[in-house]
Every structure is written in C-alpha cells, then in structure tokens.
Short mmCIF file of C-alpha atoms in Angstrom, two decimals:
data_model
loop_
_atom_site.label_atom_id
_atom_site.label_comp_id
_atom_site.label_asym_id
_atom_site.label_seq_id
_atom_site.Cartn_x
_atom_site.Cartn_y
_atom_site.Cartn_z
CA MET A 1 143.23 64.68 122.17
CA THR A 2 142.83 60.96 121.71
CA GLN A 3 143.34 59.08 118.44
CA ASP A 4 139.67 58.71 117.87
CA GLN A 5 139.07 62.36 118.49
CA ALA A 6 141.95 63.27 116.07
CA THR A 7 140.50 60.92 113.46
CA THR A 8 136.96 62.48 113.95
CA PHE A 9 138.35 65.88 113.59
CA THR A 10 140.30 65.09 110.51
CA SER A 11 137.42 63.35 108.84
CA ARG A 12 135.27 66.48 109.46
CA LYS A 13 137.85 68.71 108.16
CA ARG A 14 138.14 66.71 105.01
CA ASN A 15 134.35 66.73 104.58
CA ILE A 16 134.44 70.53 103.98
CA PRO A 17 134.04 70.96 100.27
CA PRO A 18 136.95 72.81 98.67
CA ARG A 19 134.61 75.33 97.12
CA TYR A 20 133.54 76.68 100.30
CA ILE A 21 137.27 77.31 101.29
CA PHE A 22 137.56 78.99 97.93
CA PHE A 23 134.50 81.19 98.40
CA LEU A 24 135.78 82.15 101.88
CA LEU A 25 139.09 83.15 100.53
CA VAL A 26 137.46 85.18 97.73
CA PHE A 27 135.33 86.82 100.44
CA LEU A 28 138.44 87.74 102.35
CA MET A 29 140.01 89.14 99.15
CA TYR A 30 137.14 91.54 98.79
CA VAL A 31 137.47 92.39 102.56
CA ILE A 32 141.14 93.26 102.24
CA SER A 33 140.74 95.13 98.93
CA TYR A 34 137.97 97.42 100.33
CA GLY A 35 139.68 97.80 103.49
CA ASP A 36 142.72 99.01 101.58
CA ARG A 37 140.43 101.42 99.73
CA ALA A 38 138.78 102.63 102.97
CA ALA A 39 142.27 103.41 104.46
CA LEU A 40 142.40 106.53 102.18
CA SER A 41 138.79 107.81 102.84
CA ILE A 42 139.36 107.71 106.53
CA ALA A 43 142.82 109.18 106.29
CA LEU A 44 141.82 111.77 103.86
CA PRO A 45 141.05 114.52 106.54
CA THR A 46 144.44 114.03 108.14
CA LEU A 47 146.35 113.43 104.96
CA GLY A 48 144.65 116.50 103.21
CA LYS A 49 145.91 118.63 106.01
CA GLU A 50 149.50 117.38 105.94
CA PHE A 51 149.68 117.80 102.10
CA MET A 52 147.41 120.96 102.27
CA LEU A 53 144.75 119.57 99.70
CA SER A 54 141.61 121.57 98.71
CA PRO A 55 138.27 119.53 98.38
CA VAL A 56 138.73 119.49 94.60
CA GLN A 57 142.37 118.03 95.09
CA MET A 58 141.06 115.52 97.53
CA GLY A 59 138.51 114.34 94.88
CA TRP A 60 141.33 113.81 92.47
CA VAL A 61 143.48 111.92 95.02
CA SER A 62 140.47 109.78 95.89
CA SER A 63 140.08 108.74 92.27
CA SER A 64 143.68 108.25 91.54
CA PHE A 65 143.83 104.56 91.97
CA LEU A 66 141.07 104.18 89.38
CA TRP A 67 143.21 105.79 86.60
CA SER A 68 145.18 102.49 86.11
CA TYR A 69 142.33 100.32 87.65
CA PHE A 70 139.86 100.86 84.90
CA LEU A 71 142.63 100.91 82.10
CA LEU A 72 143.83 97.34 83.17
CA ASN A 73 140.42 95.81 84.03
CA LEU A 74 140.13 94.23 80.52
CA PRO A 75 143.78 93.12 79.80
CA SER A 76 144.15 91.79 83.32
CA THR A 77 141.04 89.76 83.16
CA MET A 78 141.95 88.41 79.56
CA LEU A 79 145.20 87.29 81.16
CA LEU A 80 143.12 85.77 84.04
CA ASP A 81 141.34 83.65 81.50
CA ARG A 82 144.61 82.23 80.04
CA LYS A 83 146.77 81.96 83.35
CA GLY A 84 144.05 81.07 85.81
CA ALA A 85 142.78 82.52 89.12
CA ARG A 86 145.58 80.94 91.24
CA LEU A 87 148.50 82.86 89.62
CA ILE A 88 146.70 86.20 88.90
CA GLY A 89 145.00 86.21 92.34
CA SER A 90 148.14 85.90 94.11
CA LEU A 91 150.06 88.26 91.88
CA ALA A 92 147.33 90.87 92.04
CA VAL A 93 146.96 91.06 95.77
CA SER A 94 150.82 91.08 96.24
CA ILE A 95 151.06 94.07 93.95
CA TRP A 96 148.33 96.18 95.55
CA SER A 97 149.57 95.22 99.28
CA PHE A 98 153.09 96.31 98.26
CA ALA A 99 151.60 99.63 96.92
CA MET A 100 149.92 100.09 100.41
CA LEU A 101 153.33 99.64 101.95
CA LEU A 102 154.93 102.26 99.73
CA GLY A 103 151.92 104.68 100.29
CA GLY A 104 152.70 104.71 104.02
CA MET A 105 156.34 105.74 103.19
CA ALA A 106 155.52 108.60 100.75
CA HIS A 107 156.93 111.89 101.64
CA ASN A 108 154.98 114.22 99.14
CA ILE A 109 151.76 114.05 97.26
CA THR A 110 153.27 113.13 93.97
CA GLN A 111 154.88 109.85 95.54
CA PHE A 112 151.58 109.06 97.19
CA LEU A 113 149.80 109.45 93.98
CA MET A 114 152.20 106.95 92.22
CA THR A 115 151.40 104.42 94.97
CA ARG A 116 147.66 104.88 94.40
CA VAL A 117 148.27 104.13 90.72
CA LEU A 118 150.17 100.97 91.47
CA LEU A 119 147.30 100.04 93.81
CA GLY A 120 145.03 100.19 90.83
CA VAL A 121 147.29 97.93 88.85
CA GLY A 122 147.06 95.29 91.53
CA GLU A 123 143.38 95.60 92.13
CA ALA A 124 142.38 95.52 88.48
CA PRO A 125 141.57 91.68 88.02
CA THR A 126 140.06 91.36 91.55
CA PHE A 127 136.50 90.94 90.56
CA GLY A 128 137.38 89.08 87.53
CA VAL A 129 139.03 86.43 89.88
CA GLY A 130 135.88 86.35 92.03
CA ALA A 131 133.56 85.87 89.10
CA THR A 132 135.87 83.13 87.69
CA VAL A 133 135.73 81.23 91.01
CA VAL A 134 132.04 81.52 91.27
CA ARG A 135 131.53 80.38 87.67
CA ASN A 136 133.84 77.39 88.17
CA TRP A 137 132.56 76.25 91.63
CA ALA A 138 129.10 77.55 92.38
CA LEU A 139 125.92 75.68 91.37
CA PRO A 140 123.72 77.77 88.93
CA LYS A 141 120.86 77.85 91.33
CA GLU A 142 123.16 79.40 94.09
CA ARG A 143 125.12 81.82 92.16
CA GLY A 144 123.11 84.92 93.01
CA SER A 145 123.28 84.18 96.79
CA VAL A 146 126.92 83.25 96.72
CA MET A 147 127.89 86.38 94.73
CA THR A 148 125.83 88.56 97.09
CA ILE A 149 127.38 87.06 100.14
CA LEU A 150 130.80 87.34 98.59
CA LEU A 151 130.17 91.07 97.74
CA THR A 152 129.24 91.80 101.34
CA GLY A 153 132.99 91.36 101.81
CA MET A 154 133.37 94.92 100.30
CA GLN A 155 131.26 96.39 102.98
CA LEU A 156 132.89 94.42 105.84
CA GLY A 157 136.28 95.59 104.39
CA LEU A 158 135.02 99.25 104.22
CA ALA A 159 133.63 98.87 107.81
CA GLY A 160 136.74 97.19 109.10
CA GLY A 161 139.13 99.31 107.19
CA THR A 162 137.28 102.46 108.27
CA ILE A 163 137.04 101.82 112.06
CA ALA A 164 140.54 100.15 112.35
CA GLY A 165 141.85 102.91 110.21
CA ALA A 166 140.33 105.62 112.41
CA TYR A 167 141.83 104.17 115.57
CA LEU A 168 145.27 103.45 113.95
CA ILE A 169 145.33 107.14 112.73
CA ALA A 170 144.35 108.33 116.15
CA PHE A 171 147.15 106.44 117.92
CA PHE A 172 149.89 105.90 115.46
CA GLY A 173 149.29 108.06 112.37
CA TRP A 174 147.83 107.49 108.77
CA ARG A 175 151.29 106.05 107.66
CA PHE A 176 151.22 103.18 110.00
CA GLU A 177 147.64 102.37 109.10
CA PHE A 178 148.71 102.01 105.35
CA ILE A 179 151.77 99.67 106.27
CA ALA A 180 149.69 97.47 108.63
CA LEU A 181 146.96 96.84 106.10
CA GLY A 182 149.46 96.17 103.30
CA GLY A 183 150.86 93.36 105.38
CA ILE A 184 147.67 91.50 105.71
CA GLY A 185 147.27 91.30 101.89
CA LEU A 186 150.71 89.79 101.56
CA VAL A 187 149.61 87.03 103.94
CA TRP A 188 146.42 86.32 101.91
CA ALA A 189 148.39 86.12 98.60
CA ALA A 190 150.65 83.42 100.00
CA ILE A 191 147.69 81.48 101.35
CA TRP A 192 145.76 81.68 98.02
CA TRP A 193 148.78 80.36 96.10
CA MET A 194 149.08 77.35 98.46
CA VAL A 195 145.28 76.49 98.66
CA TYR A 196 143.41 77.45 95.30
CA ARG A 197 143.08 74.92 92.58
CA ALA A 198 140.91 75.13 89.46
CA PRO A 199 138.30 72.37 88.63
CA ALA A 200 139.83 69.26 87.10
CA GLU A 201 138.09 70.02 83.88
CA LYS A 202 139.57 73.37 83.63
CA THR A 203 143.30 72.44 84.11
CA SER A 204 143.56 70.84 80.74
CA LEU A 205 142.16 73.59 78.66
CA PRO A 206 144.72 75.27 76.26
CA ASN A 207 145.71 78.72 76.95
CA SER A 208 147.13 79.60 73.58
CA VAL A 209 143.98 80.56 71.75
CA PRO A 210 144.81 83.55 69.45
CA PHE A 211 143.46 86.91 70.79
CA SER A 212 140.65 88.51 68.92
CA PHE A 213 138.55 91.66 69.55
CA SER A 214 135.50 90.06 67.72
CA PRO A 215 134.06 88.44 70.87
CA ILE A 216 134.30 91.80 72.66
CA ARG A 217 132.53 93.69 69.88
CA ASN A 218 129.83 90.96 69.82
CA LEU A 219 129.04 91.60 73.47
CA PHE A 220 127.82 95.24 72.60
CA ARG A 221 125.30 93.68 70.17
CA SER A 222 123.57 92.11 72.94
CA SER A 223 120.76 94.01 74.60
CA SER A 224 121.08 91.84 77.76
CA PHE A 225 124.82 92.64 78.05
CA LEU A 226 123.99 96.49 77.59
CA GLY A 227 121.36 96.31 80.41
CA ILE A 228 123.72 94.58 82.72
CA LEU A 229 126.49 97.20 81.84
CA ILE A 230 124.31 100.14 82.60
CA VAL A 231 123.43 98.76 85.92
CA GLN A 232 127.12 98.08 86.66
CA CYS A 233 128.01 101.57 85.65
CA THR A 234 125.40 103.23 87.85
CA GLN A 235 125.98 101.19 91.01
CA ASN A 236 129.80 101.64 90.54
CA TYR A 237 129.36 105.47 90.44
CA LEU A 238 127.40 105.52 93.73
CA ASN A 239 129.74 102.95 95.29
CA PHE A 240 132.92 105.05 94.56
CA LEU A 241 131.15 108.20 95.77
CA VAL A 242 130.25 106.76 99.09
CA MET A 243 133.53 104.95 99.53
CA SER A 244 135.42 108.16 98.92
CA TRP A 245 133.38 110.80 100.52
CA MET A 246 131.18 109.14 103.38
CA PRO A 247 133.55 110.11 106.22
CA LEU A 248 133.88 113.61 105.09
CA TYR A 249 130.11 113.84 104.61
CA LEU A 250 129.45 112.61 108.14
CA ILE A 251 131.99 115.05 109.58
CA HIS A 252 130.27 117.76 107.43
CA GLU A 253 126.79 116.97 108.48
CA LEU A 254 127.06 115.57 112.15
CA HIS A 255 130.18 117.59 113.26
CA ILE A 256 131.99 114.64 114.74
CA ASP A 257 135.66 113.68 115.11
CA ILE A 258 137.56 111.19 113.13
CA THR A 259 137.00 108.21 115.48
CA GLY A 260 133.35 108.99 115.76
CA THR A 261 133.14 109.18 112.01
CA GLY A 262 134.94 105.83 111.64
CA THR A 263 132.64 104.14 113.96
CA ARG A 264 129.43 105.43 112.40
CA THR A 265 130.82 104.85 108.87
CA ALA A 266 131.59 101.24 109.84
CA LEU A 267 127.98 100.97 111.29
CA CYS A 268 126.53 101.88 107.86
CA TYR A 269 128.72 99.33 105.99
CA LEU A 270 127.95 96.44 108.57
CA THR A 271 124.17 97.30 108.35
CA ALA A 272 124.47 97.22 104.58
CA ALA A 273 126.25 93.81 104.54
CA VAL A 274 123.65 92.06 106.74
CA GLY A 275 120.88 93.73 105.09
CA ALA A 276 122.02 92.81 101.53
CA ILE A 277 122.24 89.07 102.37
CA GLY A 278 118.66 89.08 103.72
CA ILE A 279 117.36 91.11 100.82
CA GLY A 280 119.11 89.01 98.17
CA ARG A 281 118.07 85.60 99.60
CA THR A 282 114.38 86.65 100.20
CA LEU A 283 114.06 88.07 96.64
CA GLU A 284 115.80 85.10 95.18
CA GLN A 285 113.47 82.76 96.98
CA PHE A 286 110.42 84.63 95.93
CA ILE A 287 111.32 85.20 92.25
CA PHE A 288 112.55 81.69 91.76
CA ARG A 289 109.81 79.83 93.85
CA ASN A 290 108.37 78.02 90.88
CA ASN A 291 111.38 77.61 88.56
CA ILE A 292 114.89 78.78 87.95
CA HIS A 293 115.07 81.10 84.94
CA PRO A 294 118.30 83.07 84.99
CA SER A 295 116.78 86.18 83.17
CA ARG A 296 114.29 86.66 85.89
CA ARG A 297 117.14 87.98 88.16
CA ARG A 298 116.63 91.34 86.34
CA LEU A 299 113.45 91.65 88.55
CA ILE A 300 115.65 91.45 91.78
CA VAL A 301 118.02 93.93 90.07
CA ALA A 302 115.27 96.43 89.34
CA ILE A 303 113.65 96.12 92.76
CA CYS A 304 117.01 96.53 94.62
CA LEU A 305 117.96 99.61 92.65
CA GLY A 306 114.76 101.24 93.47
CA GLY A 307 115.55 100.72 97.16
CA ALA A 308 119.17 102.05 96.58
CA ALA A 309 117.60 105.21 95.09
CA THR A 310 116.46 106.21 98.54
CA ILE A 311 120.00 107.71 98.75
CA GLY A 312 118.26 110.85 97.37
CA LEU A 313 116.38 111.49 100.52
CA LEU A 314 119.64 112.33 102.37
CA PRO A 315 119.47 116.13 101.73
CA LYS A 316 116.02 116.09 103.69
CA PHE A 317 117.77 115.18 106.98
CA HIS A 318 120.50 116.58 109.24
CA THR A 319 120.65 114.39 112.25
CA MET A 320 122.45 111.16 112.93
CA THR A 321 119.69 108.45 113.03
CA PRO A 322 117.87 109.08 109.72
CA ILE A 323 121.19 109.75 107.88
CA LEU A 324 122.64 106.45 109.13
CA LEU A 325 119.32 104.55 108.38
CA ILE A 326 119.14 105.96 104.83
CA LEU A 327 122.83 105.26 104.06
CA GLY A 328 122.69 101.73 105.48
CA ALA A 329 119.30 100.75 103.72
CA SER A 330 120.56 102.27 100.34
CA LEU A 331 123.78 100.50 100.51
CA ALA A 332 122.22 97.19 101.44
CA CYS A 333 119.98 97.38 98.29
CA LEU A 334 122.97 98.48 96.19
CA ILE A 335 124.97 95.40 97.21
CA ALA A 336 121.97 93.13 96.69
CA ALA A 337 121.53 94.61 93.14
CA ASN A 338 125.21 94.15 92.48
CA GLY A 339 125.10 90.60 93.40
CA ALA A 340 122.07 89.82 91.38
CA ASN A 341 123.54 91.73 88.34
CA THR A 342 126.79 89.81 88.44
CA ALA A 343 125.02 86.63 88.75
CA LEU A 344 122.87 87.54 85.88
CA LEU A 345 126.00 88.02 83.81
CA THR A 346 127.60 84.68 84.85
CA ASP A 347 124.37 82.91 83.91
CA LEU A 348 123.63 84.63 80.51
CA VAL A 349 127.14 84.53 79.05
CA GLU A 350 127.21 81.28 76.97
CA ASP A 351 130.94 80.89 76.81
CA GLY A 352 131.77 80.22 80.53
CA ASP A 353 135.61 80.09 79.85
CA LYS A 354 135.29 83.79 78.91
CA ILE A 355 133.74 85.08 82.05
CA GLY A 356 136.90 86.87 83.18
CA THR A 357 137.11 88.86 79.93
CA VAL A 358 133.42 89.65 80.07
CA THR A 359 133.87 90.83 83.70
CA GLY A 360 136.80 92.76 82.56
CA VAL A 361 134.70 94.68 79.78
CA THR A 362 132.01 95.54 82.33
CA LEU A 363 134.64 96.69 84.79
CA THR A 364 136.46 98.78 82.33
CA CYS A 365 133.31 100.70 81.41
CA SER A 366 131.78 100.91 84.78
CA ASN A 367 135.03 101.99 86.48
CA PHE A 368 135.63 104.58 83.79
CA LEU A 369 132.40 106.20 84.90
CA GLY A 370 133.12 105.47 88.58
CA LEU A 371 136.48 107.27 88.66
CA PHE A 372 134.48 110.58 87.96
CA ALA A 373 132.49 110.16 91.20
CA PRO A 374 134.96 111.41 93.60
CA ILE A 375 136.12 114.24 91.18
CA VAL A 376 132.65 115.38 90.30
CA THR A 377 131.55 115.26 94.07
CA GLY A 378 134.66 117.35 94.96
CA TYR A 379 133.58 120.11 92.58
CA ILE A 380 129.99 119.93 93.74
CA VAL A 381 131.08 120.38 97.38
CA SER A 382 133.64 123.07 96.48
CA TYR A 383 131.04 125.30 94.52
CA THR A 384 127.89 124.55 96.64
CA GLY A 385 129.21 123.78 100.12
CA ARG A 386 126.91 120.67 100.16
CA PHE A 387 126.45 117.10 98.86
CA ASP A 388 122.81 117.43 97.82
CA ILE A 389 123.20 117.54 94.10
CA ALA A 390 125.40 114.53 94.26
CA TRP A 391 122.82 112.36 95.97
CA TYR A 392 119.95 113.62 93.73
CA MET A 393 122.04 112.66 90.60
CA CYS A 394 122.57 109.09 91.97
CA SER A 395 119.02 108.64 92.94
CA ALA A 396 117.69 109.44 89.44
CA ALA A 397 120.36 107.40 87.70
CA LEU A 398 119.67 104.28 89.82
CA ILE A 399 115.77 104.43 88.98
CA THR A 400 116.60 104.78 85.32
CA SER A 401 119.16 101.94 85.08
CA GLY A 402 116.63 99.56 87.01
CA LEU A 403 113.98 100.29 84.41
CA LEU A 404 116.51 99.63 81.58
CA SER A 405 117.63 96.48 83.02
CA PHE A 406 114.03 95.17 83.35
CA LEU A 407 113.45 96.17 79.61
CA LEU A 408 116.64 95.01 77.99
CA VAL A 409 117.90 92.00 79.91
CA GLY A 410 116.51 88.63 78.94
CA ALA A 411 118.22 86.78 76.12
CA PRO A 412 121.47 84.72 76.39
CA ILE A 413 124.71 86.65 75.76
CA ASN A 414 126.61 85.20 72.85
CA MET A 415 130.11 86.32 72.21
CA ARG A 416 130.42 84.65 68.78
CA ARG A 417 128.98 86.31 65.61
CA ILE A 418 125.65 84.95 64.54
CA PRO A 419 125.18 84.86 60.79
#
C-alpha cells in the first residue's frame, strides 16, 4: 500500500462517526446475548435427556435465568445511570459469558440452574445499556429505525445461536456449545471497554444524586407509561415463549432432527429480522411523512402488534411451509413493535438522564410476566399434548395491548411530581 493510499484509508476510517461504531457494538451485544439464550433452547432436547427432565421441568429450566434477570433489571439500570454504559456494559457481558463457561462444566441440574441464575445477573442491564446509547447518540427522528435495527440483533443471535448450537451439539456436544459461546462474549466485553465513550456533555454529570423512589412512583401515574409497559409485557411473554420452546415445537409438529430443527428455527429468526427492518422503516416513513410527532409511534406499535397476533393461526397448520411463514411474519411484526415501543419510551421520557432507570422499570415488570411463559407453556404441553392454547393466549393478548397502546399513549412522561 502506497503512502497516498494509506492516507486515504486513514481519512475514511476517521470519517466514520463514532456513534455508528457504538450502534454496531450494541447490535453485536444483542446478538451475543440472544445467541447465549438460544444455546439452551436448542440444547434442551439433549440436555433434558441427560438430566432426565419432564416437559414441566424443562419449562422451569428455560425460565431459570429470568429469576435473577427480572429482579436485577431495575437495580442494575439505576447503577447504569450512575456509572455509565462503558463500565456496566463491559461488566455485564463478562459476567454472563463467565456463566456460559460454567454452564458447560455443570455436572448436575442443580449446578446448571445456578449458572443460569448467574447468566440472568449479567444480562439484567443489557437493554438499559442499549437504550442509553440510543438516547445519547441517535437523532430523535431516527431513534425508531435505529432501535428496530438494533433489536434485530436479537433475532440474528437466536438464528446464529440456534444453527451454530445445533451443529456444535451434533459434533461436539452441548457442553462445548456453551463454552464456545461464552468465549465470544468475553472478547466483546474487552472491545467495548476500549472503544465506547459517552458524549462530552454526559461525562461531567454528577453521579452522586441521592436515590429516591418518587420518580419511579410517578411513572405509574402516567397513562403513556402504562400503555408502553403493557405492550412491553405482552411482547416479552411471546418472545420468551418462542425463544424457549420453538425448537421443541418444530420437532413436535414437523418430526425433524436437531440439525433440521436448528436450520428451520434460524430461518424463522432471519426472516423476522429482515422483515422487521422493512416493516419498521416503511411504517415510520408513512406515519411521519408530514411531521415528526413522537406519540404517533403508537400507531406503528398497534399495527405491528396486530400483525404479530397472526401467531394464533399456528394451530390451523401442520406442515412446514405455512408454519415457518406464520412464525417468521409474526416475529417480524413483534420486533418492529418492540423497536417502535422502545423508541416511544425514549422520546416521551422528559428526563433523558433517567432513561436507564425507566428502561429498568419496564424490564422488571415485563420480564416478571415473561418468566412465566416457558413455565405456563410447559404445563400446557404436559396436560394437553399440544401448544394450541399457548398460541391463542398470545394472539388475544397482542391485539388487546395494541388497542391499549393506541388509547393510552400520547402525553410526555414526567418523572417529577406535578403539583
């Protein structure tokens, strides 16, 4: 390479805005996070046989990381507001990656459950870190699109984790799968620590403000926050249901082996990721074609939740093509709804410095509901032998939450008491 070429390359590299690098790293954090979650769902048939687990017990194992996850969502994101995304992001991913390494070394189900609880400890502030980065670095007009694109990292992680996990399990066993995925997370944590920096105006903010529950109580006096929270709870329930049970559902309905299940599950997730970006951008351009009014995002949320409710059609079909199409389309709409709903929250919260705490509150409530999804589904499958009731429940809840979002969300969310 000549000196002129090197200079040109360096200048181009310097011209990349730092925020795009930060967004890319957040995207990869979501990929790794959900890849690690998918590791259990694709390993569950093999792991269940090794530890002799029933469907009900597998449901409890699938939900185990959520026990600590939802309890620590709020405390960890409050700490995030004080210590910043750089420290908390690196620490969080390091903890959950170490938990993955330990999970691959577990000798009994008790040890394995303990590693899942530790995984939840590490993953607790994940979405708070993402929301903080978007609030700090994304332009208001692009927050919905940026958040939707970042959230597709979840689907890419589920797809990659599922298909890679299936082949790793087939050739090396589920333990190697967990150890390999854990190592990837540790690399990300080191890179994030070296690269990420907060905006200049944020670095000088004091972090010794006394803690008070009053701002959190005030959130629940806001109809807009309640509407956003209802949507978050509903979509999280379906998200955790699919994430935990999709491989076993496909094995049950299509009678295919683990590698075939991994490939088809990954296909659903990849279709959903691509579809979500297209749906989110198209609706955002249509809704905001005349002016940018943040509360109008609730229209996008309602439309997308209606599309996600097509999950209720699954019991009508028992062949591969329609099942994969319905799953892919429903998940695409769910991701787009999640991106618009999260952007709606970041837009309407008036105190931007508290976005981590606000995200923590929504995650605490939504993950508390979401942790029941694998458990309830396990009981449904155990007693009925089918998944039908689970899909019908989710469809009805999605339609209801879309209507409530449209009716309740509108006014800014003020965390300070208004006389």
